[in-house]
PDB file of C-alpha atoms in Angstrom:
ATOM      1  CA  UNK M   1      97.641 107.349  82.366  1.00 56.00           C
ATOM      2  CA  UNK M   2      99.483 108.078  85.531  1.00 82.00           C
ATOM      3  CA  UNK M   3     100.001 105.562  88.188  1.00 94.00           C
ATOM      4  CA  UNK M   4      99.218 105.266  91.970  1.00 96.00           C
ATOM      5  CA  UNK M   5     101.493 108.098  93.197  1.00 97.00           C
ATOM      6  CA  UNK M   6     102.508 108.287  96.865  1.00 97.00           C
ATOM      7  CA  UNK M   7     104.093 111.234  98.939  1.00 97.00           C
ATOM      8  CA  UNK M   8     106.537 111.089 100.791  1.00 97.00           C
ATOM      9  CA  UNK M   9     109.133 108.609  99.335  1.00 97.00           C
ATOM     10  CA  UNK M  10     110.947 108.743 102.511  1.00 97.00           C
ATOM     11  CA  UNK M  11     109.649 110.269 106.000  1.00 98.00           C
ATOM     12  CA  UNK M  12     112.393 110.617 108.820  1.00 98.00           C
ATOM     13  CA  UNK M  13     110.375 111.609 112.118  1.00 98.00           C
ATOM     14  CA  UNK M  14     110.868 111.552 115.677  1.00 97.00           C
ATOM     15  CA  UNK M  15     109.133 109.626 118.748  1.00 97.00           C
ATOM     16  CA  UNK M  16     105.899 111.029 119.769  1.00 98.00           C
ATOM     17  CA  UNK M  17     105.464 113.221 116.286  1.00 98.00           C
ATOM     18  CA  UNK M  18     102.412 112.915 113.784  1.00 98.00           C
ATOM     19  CA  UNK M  19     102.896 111.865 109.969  1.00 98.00           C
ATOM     20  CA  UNK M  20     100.257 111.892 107.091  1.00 98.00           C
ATOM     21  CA  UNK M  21     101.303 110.249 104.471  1.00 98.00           C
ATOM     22  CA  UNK M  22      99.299 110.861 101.026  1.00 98.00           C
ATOM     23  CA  UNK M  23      98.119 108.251  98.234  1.00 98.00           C
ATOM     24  CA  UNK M  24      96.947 109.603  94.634  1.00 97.00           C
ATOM     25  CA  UNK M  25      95.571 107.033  93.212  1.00 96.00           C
ATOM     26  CA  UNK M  26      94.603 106.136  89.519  1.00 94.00           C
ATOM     27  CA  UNK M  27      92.105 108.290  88.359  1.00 92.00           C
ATOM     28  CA  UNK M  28      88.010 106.336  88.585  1.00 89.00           C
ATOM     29  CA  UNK M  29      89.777 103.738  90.959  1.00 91.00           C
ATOM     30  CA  UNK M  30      86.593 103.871  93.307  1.00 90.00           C
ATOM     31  CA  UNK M  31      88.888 101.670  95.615  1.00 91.00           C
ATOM     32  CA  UNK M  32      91.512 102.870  97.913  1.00 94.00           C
ATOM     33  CA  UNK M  33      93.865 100.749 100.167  1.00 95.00           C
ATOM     34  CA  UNK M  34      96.195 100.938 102.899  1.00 97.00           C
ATOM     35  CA  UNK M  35      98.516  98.521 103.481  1.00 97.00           C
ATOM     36  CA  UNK M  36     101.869  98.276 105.925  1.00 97.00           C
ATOM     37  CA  UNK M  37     104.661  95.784 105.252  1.00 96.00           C
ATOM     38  CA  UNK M  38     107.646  95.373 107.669  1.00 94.00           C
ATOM     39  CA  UNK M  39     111.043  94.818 106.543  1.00 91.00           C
ATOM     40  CA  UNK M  40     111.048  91.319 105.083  1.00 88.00           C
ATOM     41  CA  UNK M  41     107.580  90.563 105.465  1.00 91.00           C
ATOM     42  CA  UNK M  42     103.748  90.280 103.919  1.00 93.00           C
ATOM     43  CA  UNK M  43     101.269  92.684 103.318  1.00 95.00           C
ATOM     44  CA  UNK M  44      99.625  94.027 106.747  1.00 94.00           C
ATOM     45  CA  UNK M  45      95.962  95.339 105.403  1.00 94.00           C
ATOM     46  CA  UNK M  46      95.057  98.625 107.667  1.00 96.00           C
ATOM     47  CA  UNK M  47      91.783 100.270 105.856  1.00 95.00           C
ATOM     48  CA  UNK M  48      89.932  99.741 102.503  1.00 92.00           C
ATOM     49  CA  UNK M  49      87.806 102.566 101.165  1.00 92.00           C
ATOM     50  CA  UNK M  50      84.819 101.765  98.385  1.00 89.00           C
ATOM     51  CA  UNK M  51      83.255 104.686  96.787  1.00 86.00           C
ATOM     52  CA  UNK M  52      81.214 106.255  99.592  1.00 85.00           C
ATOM     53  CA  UNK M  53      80.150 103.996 101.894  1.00 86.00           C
ATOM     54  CA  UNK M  54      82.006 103.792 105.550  1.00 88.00           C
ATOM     55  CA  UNK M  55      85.114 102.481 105.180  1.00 91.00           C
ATOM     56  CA  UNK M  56      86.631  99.174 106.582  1.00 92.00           C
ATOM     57  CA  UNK M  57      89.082 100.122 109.286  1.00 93.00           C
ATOM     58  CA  UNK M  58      89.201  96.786 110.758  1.00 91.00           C
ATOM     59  CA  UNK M  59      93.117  96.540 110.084  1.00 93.00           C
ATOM     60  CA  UNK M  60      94.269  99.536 111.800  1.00 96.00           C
ATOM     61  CA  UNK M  61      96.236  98.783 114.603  1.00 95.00           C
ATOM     62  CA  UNK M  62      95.834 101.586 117.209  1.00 95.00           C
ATOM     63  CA  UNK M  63      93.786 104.842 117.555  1.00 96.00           C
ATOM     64  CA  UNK M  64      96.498 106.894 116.735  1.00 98.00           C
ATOM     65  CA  UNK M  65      96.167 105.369 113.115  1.00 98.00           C
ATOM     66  CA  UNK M  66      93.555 107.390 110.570  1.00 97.00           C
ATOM     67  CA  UNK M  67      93.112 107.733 107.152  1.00 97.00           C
ATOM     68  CA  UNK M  68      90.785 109.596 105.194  1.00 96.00           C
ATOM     69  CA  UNK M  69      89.527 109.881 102.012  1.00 95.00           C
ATOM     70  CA  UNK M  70      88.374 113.347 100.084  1.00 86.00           C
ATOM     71  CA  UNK M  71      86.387 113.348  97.172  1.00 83.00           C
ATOM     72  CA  UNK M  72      86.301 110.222  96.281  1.00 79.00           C
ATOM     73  CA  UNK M  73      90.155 110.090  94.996  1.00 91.00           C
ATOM     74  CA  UNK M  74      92.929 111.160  97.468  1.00 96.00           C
ATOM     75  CA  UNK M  75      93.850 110.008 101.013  1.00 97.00           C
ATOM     76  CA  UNK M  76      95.777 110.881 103.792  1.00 98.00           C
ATOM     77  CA  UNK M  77      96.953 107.770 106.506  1.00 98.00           C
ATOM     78  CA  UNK M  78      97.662 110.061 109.564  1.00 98.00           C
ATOM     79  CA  UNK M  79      99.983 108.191 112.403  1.00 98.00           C
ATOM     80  CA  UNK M  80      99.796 110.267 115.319  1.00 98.00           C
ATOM     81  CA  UNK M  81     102.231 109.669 118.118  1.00 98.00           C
ATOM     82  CA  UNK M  82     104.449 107.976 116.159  1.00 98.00           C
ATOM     83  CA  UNK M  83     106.526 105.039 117.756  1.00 97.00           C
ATOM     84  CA  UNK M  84     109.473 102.969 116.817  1.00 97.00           C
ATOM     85  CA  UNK M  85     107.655 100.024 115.984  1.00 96.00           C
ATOM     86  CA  UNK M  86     105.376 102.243 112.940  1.00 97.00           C
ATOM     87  CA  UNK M  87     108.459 102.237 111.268  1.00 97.00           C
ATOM     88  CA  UNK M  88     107.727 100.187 108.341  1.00 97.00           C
ATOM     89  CA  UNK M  89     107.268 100.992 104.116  1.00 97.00           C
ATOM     90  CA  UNK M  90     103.198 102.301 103.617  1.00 98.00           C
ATOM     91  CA  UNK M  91     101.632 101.035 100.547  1.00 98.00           C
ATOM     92  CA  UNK M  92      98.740 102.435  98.713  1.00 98.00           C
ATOM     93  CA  UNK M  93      96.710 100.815  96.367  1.00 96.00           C
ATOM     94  CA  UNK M  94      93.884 101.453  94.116  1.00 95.00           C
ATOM     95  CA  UNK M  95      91.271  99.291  92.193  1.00 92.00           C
ATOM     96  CA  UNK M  96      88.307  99.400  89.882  1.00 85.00           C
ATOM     97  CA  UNK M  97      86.390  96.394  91.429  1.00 74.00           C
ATOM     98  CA  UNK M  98      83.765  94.555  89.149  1.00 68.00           C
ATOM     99  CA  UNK M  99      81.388  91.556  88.872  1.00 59.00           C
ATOM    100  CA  UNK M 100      84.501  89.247  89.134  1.00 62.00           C
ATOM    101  CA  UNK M 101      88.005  89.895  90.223  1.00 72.00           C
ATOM    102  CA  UNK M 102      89.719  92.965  90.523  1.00 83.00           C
ATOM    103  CA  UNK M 103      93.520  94.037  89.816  1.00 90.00           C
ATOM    104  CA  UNK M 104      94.843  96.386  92.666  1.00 94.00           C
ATOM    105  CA  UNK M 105      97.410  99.001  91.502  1.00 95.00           C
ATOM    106  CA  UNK M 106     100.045  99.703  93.875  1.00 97.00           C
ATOM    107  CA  UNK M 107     102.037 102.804  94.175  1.00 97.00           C
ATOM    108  CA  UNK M 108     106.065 102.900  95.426  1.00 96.00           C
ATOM    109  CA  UNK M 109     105.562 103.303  99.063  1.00 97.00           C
ATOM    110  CA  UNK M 110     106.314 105.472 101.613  1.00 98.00           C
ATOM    111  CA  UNK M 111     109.445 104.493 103.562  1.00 97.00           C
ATOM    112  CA  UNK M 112     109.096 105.960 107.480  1.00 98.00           C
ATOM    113  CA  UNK M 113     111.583 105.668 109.913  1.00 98.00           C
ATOM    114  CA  UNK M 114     110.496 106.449 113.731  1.00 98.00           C
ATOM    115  CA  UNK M 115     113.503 107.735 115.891  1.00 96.00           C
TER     116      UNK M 115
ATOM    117  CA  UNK J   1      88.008  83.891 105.367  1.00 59.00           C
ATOM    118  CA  UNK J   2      90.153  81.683 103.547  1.00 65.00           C
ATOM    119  CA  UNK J   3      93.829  81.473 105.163  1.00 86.00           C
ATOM    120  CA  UNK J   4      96.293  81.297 102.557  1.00 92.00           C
ATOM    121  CA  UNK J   5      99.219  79.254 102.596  1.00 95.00           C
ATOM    122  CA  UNK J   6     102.510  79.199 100.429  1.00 97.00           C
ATOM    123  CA  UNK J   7     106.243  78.260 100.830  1.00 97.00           C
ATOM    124  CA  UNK J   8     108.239  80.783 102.135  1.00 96.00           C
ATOM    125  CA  UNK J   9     111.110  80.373 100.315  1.00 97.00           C
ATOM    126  CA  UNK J  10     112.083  78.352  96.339  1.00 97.00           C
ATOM    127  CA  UNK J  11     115.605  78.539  94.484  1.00 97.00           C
ATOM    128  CA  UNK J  12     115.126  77.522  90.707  1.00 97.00           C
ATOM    129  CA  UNK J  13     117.918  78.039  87.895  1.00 97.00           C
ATOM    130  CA  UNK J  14     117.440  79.994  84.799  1.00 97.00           C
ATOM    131  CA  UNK J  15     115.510  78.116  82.021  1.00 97.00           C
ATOM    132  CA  UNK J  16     113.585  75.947  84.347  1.00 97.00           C
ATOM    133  CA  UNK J  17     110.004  76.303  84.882  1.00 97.00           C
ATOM    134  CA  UNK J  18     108.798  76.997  88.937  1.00 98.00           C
ATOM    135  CA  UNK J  19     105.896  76.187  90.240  1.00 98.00           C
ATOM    136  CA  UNK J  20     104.622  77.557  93.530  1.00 98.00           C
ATOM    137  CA  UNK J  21     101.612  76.608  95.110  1.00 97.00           C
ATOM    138  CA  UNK J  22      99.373  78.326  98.055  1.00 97.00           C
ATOM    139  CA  UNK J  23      96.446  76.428  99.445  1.00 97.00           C
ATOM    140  CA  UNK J  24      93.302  78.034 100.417  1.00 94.00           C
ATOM    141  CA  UNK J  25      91.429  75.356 102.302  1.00 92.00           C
ATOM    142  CA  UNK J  26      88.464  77.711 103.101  1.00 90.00           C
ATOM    143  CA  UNK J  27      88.121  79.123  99.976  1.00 92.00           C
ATOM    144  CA  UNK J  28      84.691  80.880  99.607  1.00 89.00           C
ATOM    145  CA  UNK J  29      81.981  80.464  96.253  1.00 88.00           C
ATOM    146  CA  UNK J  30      82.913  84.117  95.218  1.00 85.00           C
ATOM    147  CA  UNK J  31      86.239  84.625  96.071  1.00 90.00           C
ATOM    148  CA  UNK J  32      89.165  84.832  92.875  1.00 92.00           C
ATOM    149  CA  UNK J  33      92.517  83.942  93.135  1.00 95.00           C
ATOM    150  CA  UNK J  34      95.019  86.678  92.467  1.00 95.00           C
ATOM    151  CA  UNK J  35      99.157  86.341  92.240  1.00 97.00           C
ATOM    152  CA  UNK J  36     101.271  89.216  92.830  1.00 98.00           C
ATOM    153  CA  UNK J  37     105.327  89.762  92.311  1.00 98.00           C
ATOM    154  CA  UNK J  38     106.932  92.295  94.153  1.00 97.00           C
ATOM    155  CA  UNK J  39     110.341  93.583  94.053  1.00 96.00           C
ATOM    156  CA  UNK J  40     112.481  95.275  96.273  1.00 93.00           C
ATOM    157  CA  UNK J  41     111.851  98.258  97.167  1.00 91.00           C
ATOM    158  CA  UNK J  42     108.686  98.441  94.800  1.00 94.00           C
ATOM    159  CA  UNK J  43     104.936  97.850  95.312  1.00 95.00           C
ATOM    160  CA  UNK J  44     103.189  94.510  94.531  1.00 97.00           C
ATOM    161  CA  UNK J  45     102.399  93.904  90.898  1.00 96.00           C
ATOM    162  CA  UNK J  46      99.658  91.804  89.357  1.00 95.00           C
ATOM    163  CA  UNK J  47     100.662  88.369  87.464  1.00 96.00           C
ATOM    164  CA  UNK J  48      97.693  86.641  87.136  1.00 96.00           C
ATOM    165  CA  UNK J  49      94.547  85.884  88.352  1.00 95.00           C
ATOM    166  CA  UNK J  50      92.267  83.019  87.839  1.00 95.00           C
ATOM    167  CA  UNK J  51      88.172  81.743  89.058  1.00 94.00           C
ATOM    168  CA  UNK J  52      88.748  78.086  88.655  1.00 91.00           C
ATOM    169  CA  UNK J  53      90.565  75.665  86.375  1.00 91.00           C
ATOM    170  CA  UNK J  54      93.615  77.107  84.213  1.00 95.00           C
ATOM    171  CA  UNK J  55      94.190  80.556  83.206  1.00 95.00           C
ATOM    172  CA  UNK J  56      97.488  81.525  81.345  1.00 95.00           C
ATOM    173  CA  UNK J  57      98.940  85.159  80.033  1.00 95.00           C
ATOM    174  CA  UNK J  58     102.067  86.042  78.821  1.00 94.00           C
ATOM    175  CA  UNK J  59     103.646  85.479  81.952  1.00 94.00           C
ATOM    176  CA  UNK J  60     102.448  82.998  83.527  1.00 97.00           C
ATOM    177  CA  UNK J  61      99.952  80.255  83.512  1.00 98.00           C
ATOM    178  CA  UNK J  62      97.735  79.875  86.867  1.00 98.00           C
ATOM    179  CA  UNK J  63      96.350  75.973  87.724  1.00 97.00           C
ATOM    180  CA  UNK J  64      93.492  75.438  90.139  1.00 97.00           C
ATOM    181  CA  UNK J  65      91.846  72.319  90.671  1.00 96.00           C
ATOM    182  CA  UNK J  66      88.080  71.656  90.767  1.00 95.00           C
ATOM    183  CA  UNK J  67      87.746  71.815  94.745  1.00 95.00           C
ATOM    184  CA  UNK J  68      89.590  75.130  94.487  1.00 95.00           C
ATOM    185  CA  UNK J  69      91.467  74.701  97.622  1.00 95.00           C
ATOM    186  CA  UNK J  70      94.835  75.143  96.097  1.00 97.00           C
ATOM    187  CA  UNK J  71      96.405  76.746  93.445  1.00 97.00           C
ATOM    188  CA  UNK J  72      99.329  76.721  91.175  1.00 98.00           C
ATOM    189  CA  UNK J  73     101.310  79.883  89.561  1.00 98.00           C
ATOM    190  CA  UNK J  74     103.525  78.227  87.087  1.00 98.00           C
ATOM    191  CA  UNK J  75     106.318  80.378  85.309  1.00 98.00           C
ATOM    192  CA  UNK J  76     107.728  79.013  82.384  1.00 95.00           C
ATOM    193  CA  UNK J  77     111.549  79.020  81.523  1.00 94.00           C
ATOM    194  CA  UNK J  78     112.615  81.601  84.576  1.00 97.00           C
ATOM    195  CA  UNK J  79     115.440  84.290  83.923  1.00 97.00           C
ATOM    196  CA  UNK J  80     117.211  85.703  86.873  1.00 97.00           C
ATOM    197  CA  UNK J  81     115.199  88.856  86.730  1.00 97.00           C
ATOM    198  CA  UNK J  82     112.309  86.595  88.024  1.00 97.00           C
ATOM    199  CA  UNK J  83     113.933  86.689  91.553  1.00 98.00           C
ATOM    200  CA  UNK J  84     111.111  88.333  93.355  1.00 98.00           C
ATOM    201  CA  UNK J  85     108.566  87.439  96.219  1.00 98.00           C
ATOM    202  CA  UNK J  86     105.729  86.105  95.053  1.00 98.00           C
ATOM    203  CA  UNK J  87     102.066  86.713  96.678  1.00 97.00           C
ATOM    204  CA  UNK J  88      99.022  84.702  96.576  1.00 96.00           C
ATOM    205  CA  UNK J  89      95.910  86.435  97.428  1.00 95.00           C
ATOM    206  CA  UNK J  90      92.409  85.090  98.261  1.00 93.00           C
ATOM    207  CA  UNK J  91      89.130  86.834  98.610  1.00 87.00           C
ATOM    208  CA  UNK J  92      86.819  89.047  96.782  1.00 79.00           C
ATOM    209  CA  UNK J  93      84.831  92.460  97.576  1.00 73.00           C
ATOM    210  CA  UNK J  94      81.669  92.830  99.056  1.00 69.00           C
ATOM    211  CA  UNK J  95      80.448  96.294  99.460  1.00 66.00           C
ATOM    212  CA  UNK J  96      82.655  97.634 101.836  1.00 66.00           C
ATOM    213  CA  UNK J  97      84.073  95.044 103.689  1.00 77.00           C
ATOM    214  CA  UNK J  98      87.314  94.559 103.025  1.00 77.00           C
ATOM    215  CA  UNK J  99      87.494  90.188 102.534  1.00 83.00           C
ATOM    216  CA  UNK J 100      90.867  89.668 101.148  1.00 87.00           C
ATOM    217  CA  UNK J 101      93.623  87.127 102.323  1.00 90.00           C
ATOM    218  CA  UNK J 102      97.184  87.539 101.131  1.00 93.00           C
ATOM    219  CA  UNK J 103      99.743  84.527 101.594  1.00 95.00           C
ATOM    220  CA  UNK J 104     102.776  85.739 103.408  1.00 95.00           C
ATOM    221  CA  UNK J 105     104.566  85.328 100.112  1.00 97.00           C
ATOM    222  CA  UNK J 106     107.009  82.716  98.354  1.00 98.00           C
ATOM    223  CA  UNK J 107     110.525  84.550  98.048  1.00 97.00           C
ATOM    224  CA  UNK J 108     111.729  83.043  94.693  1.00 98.00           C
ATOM    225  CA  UNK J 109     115.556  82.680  94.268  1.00 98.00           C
ATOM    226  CA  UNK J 110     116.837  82.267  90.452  1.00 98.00           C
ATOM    227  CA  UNK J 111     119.832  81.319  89.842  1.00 97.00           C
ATOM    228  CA  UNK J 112     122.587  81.041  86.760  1.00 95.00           C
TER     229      UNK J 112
END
């Protein structure tokens, strides 16, 4: 089947505009990831979603960061206010988590550059 | 949580085997062990991923002693398409809390 998918490739905004950037991820993955990584670094974790309880936001950085999850399968990460230093490659991943270990699944990224 | 730990930086040639280890000194009962590779401009991919003592695939082999504080990814006879970073990643899910640790990763330099 189909991979995690993510939309846009490439997002050129402006200071001071909102983004939403979309993950599609595999389908029955009941967990959905956010994660931002800077140009030569790690893996910054921003917000985990597991089936339906609340999910774990406790990596966003700012209020103007949201993300959101509908029906159990796609989600939106909404920057609002965008500044320079948001500029950074937005990875998705999903996961169907059991007993033990799990694999995550990444998709390509979304590459956004803040003017 | 576990912090994770790993080199930031290895140059092998091809042919050789590299090994690159991360140390977890606070390493919980439940949590797995997980290695990622990630290429530019591509998302992280799963290697291998290992509980406790050795675990191999056709990729790689993954050592991890019986305290569990550390482990070893081990890739046999390297090619240059190996070049890649190289993440470790600690932790495990629990409900909804998100309990993972990723290394800042290992970026792995092969050369002829």
């Amino acid at each position: 089947g189909a991979g995690v998918s993510q939309s846009p490739s490439n997002k050129v905004t402006e200071k001071g505009k909102d983004v939403e950037l979309r993950c599609d991820p595999i389908s029955g993955h009941t967990a959905l990831y956010w994660y931002r990584q800077s140009l030569g670094q790690g893996l910054e974790f921003l917000i985990y979603f597991q089936g339906n309880s609340a999910p774990d936001k406790s990596g966003l950085p700012s209020d103007r960061f949201s993300a959101e999850r509908t029906g159990g399968s796609v989600s939106t990460l909404t920057i609002q206010r965008t500044q320079q230093e948001d500029s950074a490659v937005y990875l998705c991943a999903s996961s169907s988590p059991g007993q033990g270990g799990e694999t995550q699944y990444f998709g390509p990224g979304t590459r956004l550059l803040v003017l | 949580l576990a912090k994770t730990t790993q080199p930031i930086s290895m140059d092998s040639y091809e042919g050789q085997e590299v090994n690159i280890t991360c140390s977890h000194n606070n390493i919980a009962t439940n949590d797995y062990i997980t290695w990622y590779q990630q290429f530019p401009s591509q998302g992280p991919r799963f290697i291998i991923q290992g509980y406790k003592t050795k675990v191999t695939n056709e990729v790689a082999s993954l050592f991890i002693p019986a305290d569990r504080k550390s482990s070893t990814l081990s890739l046999p006879r390297v090619s240059l398409s190996d070049t890649a970073v190289y993440y470790c990643l600690v932790g495990s899910l629990r409900d909804s809390n998100y309990q993972l640790i990723w290394g800042a990763g290992t970026k792995l330099i092969i050369k002829p």
